Structure formats: structure tokens, C-alpha cells
Tab-separated table of C-alpha atoms in Angstrom:
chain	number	residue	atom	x	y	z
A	587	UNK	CA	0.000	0.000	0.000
A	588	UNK	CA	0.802	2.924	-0.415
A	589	UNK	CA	2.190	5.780	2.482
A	590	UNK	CA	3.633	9.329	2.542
A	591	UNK	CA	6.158	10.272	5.208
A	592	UNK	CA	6.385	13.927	6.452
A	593	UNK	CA	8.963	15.341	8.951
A	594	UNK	CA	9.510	17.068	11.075
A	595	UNK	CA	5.656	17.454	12.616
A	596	UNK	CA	6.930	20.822	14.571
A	597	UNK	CA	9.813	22.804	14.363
A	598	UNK	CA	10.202	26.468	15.897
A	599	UNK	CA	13.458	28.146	14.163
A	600	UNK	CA	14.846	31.667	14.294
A	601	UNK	CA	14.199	33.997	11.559
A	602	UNK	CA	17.113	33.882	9.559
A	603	UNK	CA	17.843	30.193	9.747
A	604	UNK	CA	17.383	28.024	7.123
A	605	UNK	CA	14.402	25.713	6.329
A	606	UNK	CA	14.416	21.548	5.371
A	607	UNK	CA	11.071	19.472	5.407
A	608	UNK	CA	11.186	15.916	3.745
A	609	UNK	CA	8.477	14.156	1.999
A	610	UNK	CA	9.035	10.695	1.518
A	611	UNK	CA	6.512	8.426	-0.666
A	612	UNK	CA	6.349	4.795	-0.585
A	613	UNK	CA	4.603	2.135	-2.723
A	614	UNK	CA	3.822	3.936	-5.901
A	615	UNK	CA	6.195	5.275	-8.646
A	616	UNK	CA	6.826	8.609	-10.624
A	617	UNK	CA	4.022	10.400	-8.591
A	618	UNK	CA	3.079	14.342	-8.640
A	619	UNK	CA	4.337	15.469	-5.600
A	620	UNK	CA	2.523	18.916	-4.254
A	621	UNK	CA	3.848	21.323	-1.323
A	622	UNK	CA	0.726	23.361	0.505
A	623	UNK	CA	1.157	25.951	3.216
A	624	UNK	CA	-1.840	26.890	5.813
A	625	UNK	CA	-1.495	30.574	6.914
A	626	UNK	CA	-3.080	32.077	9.863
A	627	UNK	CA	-6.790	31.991	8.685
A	628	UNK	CA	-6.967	31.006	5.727
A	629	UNK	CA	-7.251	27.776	3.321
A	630	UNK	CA	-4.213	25.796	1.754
A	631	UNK	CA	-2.406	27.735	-0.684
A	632	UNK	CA	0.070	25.080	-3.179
A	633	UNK	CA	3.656	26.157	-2.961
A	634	UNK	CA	5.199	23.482	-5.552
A	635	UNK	CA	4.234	20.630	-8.031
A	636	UNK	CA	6.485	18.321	-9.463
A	637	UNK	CA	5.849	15.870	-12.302
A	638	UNK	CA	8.953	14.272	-12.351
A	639	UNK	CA	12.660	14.136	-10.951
A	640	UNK	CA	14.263	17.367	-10.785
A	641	UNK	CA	10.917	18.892	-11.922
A	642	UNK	CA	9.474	21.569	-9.799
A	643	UNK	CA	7.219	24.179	-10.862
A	644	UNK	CA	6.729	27.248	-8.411
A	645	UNK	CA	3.090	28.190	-7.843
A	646	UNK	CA	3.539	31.580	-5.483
A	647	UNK	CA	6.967	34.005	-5.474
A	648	UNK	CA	8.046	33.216	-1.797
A	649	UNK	CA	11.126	32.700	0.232
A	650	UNK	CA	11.232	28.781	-0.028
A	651	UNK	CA	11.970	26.362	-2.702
A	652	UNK	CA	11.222	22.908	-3.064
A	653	UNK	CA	13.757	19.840	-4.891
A	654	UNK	CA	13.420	16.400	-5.957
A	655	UNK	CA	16.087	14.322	-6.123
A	656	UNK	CA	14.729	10.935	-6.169
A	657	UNK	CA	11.732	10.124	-7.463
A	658	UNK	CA	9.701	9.505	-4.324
A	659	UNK	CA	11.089	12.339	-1.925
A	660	UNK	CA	10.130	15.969	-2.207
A	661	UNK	CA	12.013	18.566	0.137
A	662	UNK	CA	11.001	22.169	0.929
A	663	UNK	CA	13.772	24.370	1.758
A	664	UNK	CA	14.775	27.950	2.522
A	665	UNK	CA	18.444	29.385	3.230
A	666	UNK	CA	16.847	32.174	5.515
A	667	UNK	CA	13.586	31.906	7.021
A	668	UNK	CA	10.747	35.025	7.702
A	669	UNK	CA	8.427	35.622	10.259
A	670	UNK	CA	5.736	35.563	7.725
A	671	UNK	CA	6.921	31.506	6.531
A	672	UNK	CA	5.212	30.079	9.701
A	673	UNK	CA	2.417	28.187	9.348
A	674	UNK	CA	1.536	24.168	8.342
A	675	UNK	CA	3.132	22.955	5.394
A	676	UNK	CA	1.157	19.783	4.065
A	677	UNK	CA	2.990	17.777	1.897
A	678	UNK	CA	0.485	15.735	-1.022
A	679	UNK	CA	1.407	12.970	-4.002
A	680	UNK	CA	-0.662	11.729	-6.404
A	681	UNK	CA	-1.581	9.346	-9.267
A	682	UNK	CA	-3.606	9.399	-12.115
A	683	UNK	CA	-5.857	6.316	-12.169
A	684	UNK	CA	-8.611	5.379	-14.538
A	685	UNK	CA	-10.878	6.624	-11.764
A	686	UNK	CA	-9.368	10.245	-11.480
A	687	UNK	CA	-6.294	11.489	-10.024
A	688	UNK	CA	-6.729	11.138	-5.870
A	689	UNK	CA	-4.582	13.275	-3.665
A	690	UNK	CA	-3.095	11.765	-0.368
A	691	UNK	CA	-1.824	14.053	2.496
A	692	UNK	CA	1.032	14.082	4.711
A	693	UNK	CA	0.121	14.692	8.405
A	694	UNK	CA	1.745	17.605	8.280
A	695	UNK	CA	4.523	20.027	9.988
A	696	UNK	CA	3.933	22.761	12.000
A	697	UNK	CA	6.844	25.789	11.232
A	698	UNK	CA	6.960	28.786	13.592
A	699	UNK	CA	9.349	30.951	13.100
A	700	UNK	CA	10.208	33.279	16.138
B	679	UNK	CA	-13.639	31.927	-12.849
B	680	UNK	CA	-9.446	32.264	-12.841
B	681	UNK	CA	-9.562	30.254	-9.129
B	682	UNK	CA	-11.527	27.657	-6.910
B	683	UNK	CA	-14.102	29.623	-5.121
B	684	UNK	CA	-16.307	28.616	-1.708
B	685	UNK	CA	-19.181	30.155	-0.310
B	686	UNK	CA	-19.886	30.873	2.474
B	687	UNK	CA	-16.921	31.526	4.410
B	688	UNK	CA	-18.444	30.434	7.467
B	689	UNK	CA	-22.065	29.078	8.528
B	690	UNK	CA	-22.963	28.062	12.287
B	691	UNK	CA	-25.946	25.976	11.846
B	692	UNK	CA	-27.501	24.235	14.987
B	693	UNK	CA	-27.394	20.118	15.757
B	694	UNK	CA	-30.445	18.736	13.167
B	695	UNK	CA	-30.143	21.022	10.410
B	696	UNK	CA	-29.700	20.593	7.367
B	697	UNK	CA	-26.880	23.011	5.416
B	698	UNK	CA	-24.850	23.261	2.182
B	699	UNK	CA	-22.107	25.052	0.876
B	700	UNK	CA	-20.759	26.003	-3.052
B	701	UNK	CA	-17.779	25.550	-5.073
B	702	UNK	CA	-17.112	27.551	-8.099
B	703	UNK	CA	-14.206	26.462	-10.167
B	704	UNK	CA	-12.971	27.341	-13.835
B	705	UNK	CA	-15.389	25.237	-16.061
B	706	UNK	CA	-12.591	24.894	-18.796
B	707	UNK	CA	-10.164	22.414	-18.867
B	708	UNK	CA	-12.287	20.602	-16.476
B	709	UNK	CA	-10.604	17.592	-15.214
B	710	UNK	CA	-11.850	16.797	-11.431
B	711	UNK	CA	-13.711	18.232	-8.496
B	712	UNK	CA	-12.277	16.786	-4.975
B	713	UNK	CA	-14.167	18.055	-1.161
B	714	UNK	CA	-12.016	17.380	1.711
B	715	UNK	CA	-13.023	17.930	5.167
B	716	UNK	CA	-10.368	19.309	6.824
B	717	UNK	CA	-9.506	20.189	10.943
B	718	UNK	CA	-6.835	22.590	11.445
B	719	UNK	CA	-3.336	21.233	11.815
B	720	UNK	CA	-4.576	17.999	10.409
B	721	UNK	CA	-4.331	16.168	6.980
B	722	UNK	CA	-7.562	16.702	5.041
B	723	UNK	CA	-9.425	13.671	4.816
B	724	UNK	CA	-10.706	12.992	1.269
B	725	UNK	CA	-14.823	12.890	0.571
B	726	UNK	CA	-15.520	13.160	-2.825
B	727	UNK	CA	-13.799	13.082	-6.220
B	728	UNK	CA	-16.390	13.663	-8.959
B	729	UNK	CA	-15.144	13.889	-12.894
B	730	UNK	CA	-18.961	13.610	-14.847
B	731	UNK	CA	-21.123	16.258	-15.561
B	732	UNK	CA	-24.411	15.851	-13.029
B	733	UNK	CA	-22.523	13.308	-11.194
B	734	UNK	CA	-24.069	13.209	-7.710
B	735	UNK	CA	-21.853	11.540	-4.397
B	736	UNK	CA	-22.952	10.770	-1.425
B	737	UNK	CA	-21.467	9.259	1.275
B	738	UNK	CA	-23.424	8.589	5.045
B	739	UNK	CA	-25.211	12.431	5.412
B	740	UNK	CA	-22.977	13.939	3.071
B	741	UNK	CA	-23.670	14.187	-0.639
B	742	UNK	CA	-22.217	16.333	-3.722
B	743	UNK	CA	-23.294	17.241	-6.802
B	744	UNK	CA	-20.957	18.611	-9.891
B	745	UNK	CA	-22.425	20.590	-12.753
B	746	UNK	CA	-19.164	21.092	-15.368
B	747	UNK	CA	-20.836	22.881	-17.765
B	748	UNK	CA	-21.542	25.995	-15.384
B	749	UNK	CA	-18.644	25.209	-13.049
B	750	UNK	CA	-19.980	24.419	-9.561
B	751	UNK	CA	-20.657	21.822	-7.196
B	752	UNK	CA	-22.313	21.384	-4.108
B	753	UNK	CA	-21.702	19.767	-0.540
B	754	UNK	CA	-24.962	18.717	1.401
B	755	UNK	CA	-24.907	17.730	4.790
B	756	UNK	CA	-28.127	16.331	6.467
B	757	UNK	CA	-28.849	16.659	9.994
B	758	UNK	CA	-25.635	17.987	10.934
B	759	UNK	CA	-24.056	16.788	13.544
B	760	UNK	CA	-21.468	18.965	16.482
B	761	UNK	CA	-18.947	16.181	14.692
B	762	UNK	CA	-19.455	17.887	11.452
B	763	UNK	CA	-17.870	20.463	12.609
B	764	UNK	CA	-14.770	21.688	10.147
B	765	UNK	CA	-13.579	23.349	7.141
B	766	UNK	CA	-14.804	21.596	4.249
B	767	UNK	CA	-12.106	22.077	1.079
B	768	UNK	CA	-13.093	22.330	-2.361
B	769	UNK	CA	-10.213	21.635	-5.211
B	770	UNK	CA	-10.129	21.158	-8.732
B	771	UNK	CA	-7.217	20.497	-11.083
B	772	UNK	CA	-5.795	23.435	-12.925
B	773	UNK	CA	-4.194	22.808	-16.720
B	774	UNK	CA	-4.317	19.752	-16.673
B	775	UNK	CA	-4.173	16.968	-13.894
B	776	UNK	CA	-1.369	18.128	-12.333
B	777	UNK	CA	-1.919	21.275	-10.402
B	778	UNK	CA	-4.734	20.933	-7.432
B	779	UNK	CA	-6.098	24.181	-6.621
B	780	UNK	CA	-8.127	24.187	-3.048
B	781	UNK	CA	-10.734	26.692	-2.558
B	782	UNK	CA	-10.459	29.059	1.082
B	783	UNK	CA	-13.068	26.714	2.477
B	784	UNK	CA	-16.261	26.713	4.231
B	785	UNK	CA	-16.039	26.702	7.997
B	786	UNK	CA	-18.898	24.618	9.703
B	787	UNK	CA	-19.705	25.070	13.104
B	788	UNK	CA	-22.137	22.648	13.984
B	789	UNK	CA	-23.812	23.913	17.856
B	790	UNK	CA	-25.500	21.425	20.432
């Protein structure tokens, strides 16, 4: 079957520090691979999509980027973090199947920056 | 419609009614419709995904309904429950079937 790994659930950094979440997938191949962020108040805004290794699209100009350097982990990242980057960062894959194209959460990390 | 829109932002219903909420999404390029329900902090949990054209869901007291032509669906919940309580996500595939873009949600607050 198949899971999706997320880490770290909480983290509380400095501003000015840098940023790493993982995403790890398991079971499945070549999945999209989505980054969302939940900010104070409102809904879940996509940060990155990536179709394939090494691909990452960029949804929102921001202070993070995302990677992919295997096929089944996705990694969010930024070299000097802002007050305004906390929040929960969701992490999502996907696969198109003959019955649609069903999105599966991480549980989730919980950034505040200080 | 450029983005997924919800309405209403927010409804506080009482235990035993009956309540609904919209999602407005770009018509073109249609390629699925997915409702979450969603607690804060948590991952959503996935309700619906709808692809047809007057494709109606349902699932215990919680039904959907897609119209692709106009671009909207609908969530129904009967006799809502303080349980029902959440934000209830809307998202619909943008370009193609590899962007999912989530609506702001409707938050439900379901009192005793």
C-alpha cells in the first residue's frame, strides 16, 4: 500500500535560519508530488508541483523552494527563514488512475518561526 | 472563474439542520472536483472526487453534486451533527491533472 512520510511534525526556528522538510513516498512510482502551506486563517495555498525528478514548478513568489532528487522524496527548503513563513506545510502525491487522479496528504509540519 | 471559489466563508448551523455550501471552479479544462473535510493542523481527509457532468456523491449524510458545464458543485450535509464540525475544502485540477487548486473553504460550526 501505499504511504507518505512527512517530517519534522513541529519545528520552531529563528528567523534567519534556514528551512528543510522531507516528503518521503512509498509504494507507488513517478508520482506528482505537491507542497501546501496553511497561513493564519486562511485555506491551503500550493507552494510546488512536481511531475517528475528534478521537476518543480513554483506556484507563489516566496522565500522557499522545493527539490526532488529521487523520485519519491520531495524537500522544501529555505536558506533564511521570515516571520511571515510560519504556518503548516502539508505535503500531497498523487496518481492518475482510470478513476481520477486522488490526492493523499502528509500529516503535516507545523513551522513557527520566532 | 481564474480560481476555486467557496461560499460561504463560514455558517454556524444548529445540531439537526440541514446546510450546504458552493464551489465555483474554472469550467474549462475541467478535469476533477475533490471536497475534503479538513480540521486545522490535520491532513484533510478525502470525501468526494467527482469527474462527470451531473454526477451526484454521497457518502453517510454527506452528498455532492458537480455541474461542469456551469462550473460548480455542491456539498450537502443532512442533519448535521457537532462532529461535522470543520472546514470543508473544495479543489479542482488546474491545466491539466497536475496542479490541485483548493478553494479558502467553508467553515462549519455545527452547535449542540
Amino acid at each position: 500500500s501505499q504511504t507518505i512520510h512527512q517530517w519534522p511534525a513541529t519545528l520552531v526556528q529563528p528567523v534567519g535560519s534556514p528551512l528543510s522538510l522531507e516528503c518521503t513516498v512509498e509504494g507507488t512510482s513517478n508520482p506528482n508530488l505537491y507542497w501546501y502551506r496553511q497561513a493564519a486563517g486562511r485555506g491551503l495555498q500550493l507552494l510546488f508541483y512536481s511531475v517528475g525528478i528534478g521537476q518543480i514548478s513554483s506556484e507563489v513568489p516566496q522565500n522557499l523552494s522545493a527539490s526532488r532528487p529521487q523520485d519519491r522524496q520531495f524537500i522544501l527548503s529555505s536558506k533564511k527563514l521570515l516571520l511571515s513563513d510560519s504556518g503548516f506545510y502539508l505535503c500531497a502525491w498523487s496518481v492518475l488512475t482510470v478513476s481520477g487522479n486522488t490526492i493523499y496528504f502528509g500529516e503535516g509540519s507545523w513551522l513557527t518561526v520566532v | 472563474i481564474l480560481n476555486v471559489e467557496q461560499s460561504p466563508q463560514s455558517l454556524h448551523v444548529q445540531e439537526g439542520d440541514s446546510t450546504n455550501f458552493t464551489c465555483s471552479f474554472p469550467s474549462s479544462n475541467f478535469y476533477a472536483l475533490h471536497w475534503y473535510r479538513w480540521e486545522t493542523a490535520k491532513s484533510p481527509e478525502a470525501l468526494f472526487v467527482m469527474t462527470l457532468n451531473g454526477d451526484e456523491k454521497k457518502k453517510g449524510r454527506i452528498s455532492a453534486t458537480l455541474n461542469t458545464k456551469e462550473g460548480y458543485s455542491y456539498l450537502y450535509i443532512k442533519g448535521s451533527q457537532p462532529e461535522d464540525s470543520a472546514t470543508y475544502l473544495c479543489a479542482s485540477f488546474s491545466g491539466g491533472y497536475n496542479k490541485l487548486i483548493f478553494g479558502a473553504g467553508t467553515r462549519l460550526a455545527v452547535h449542540p
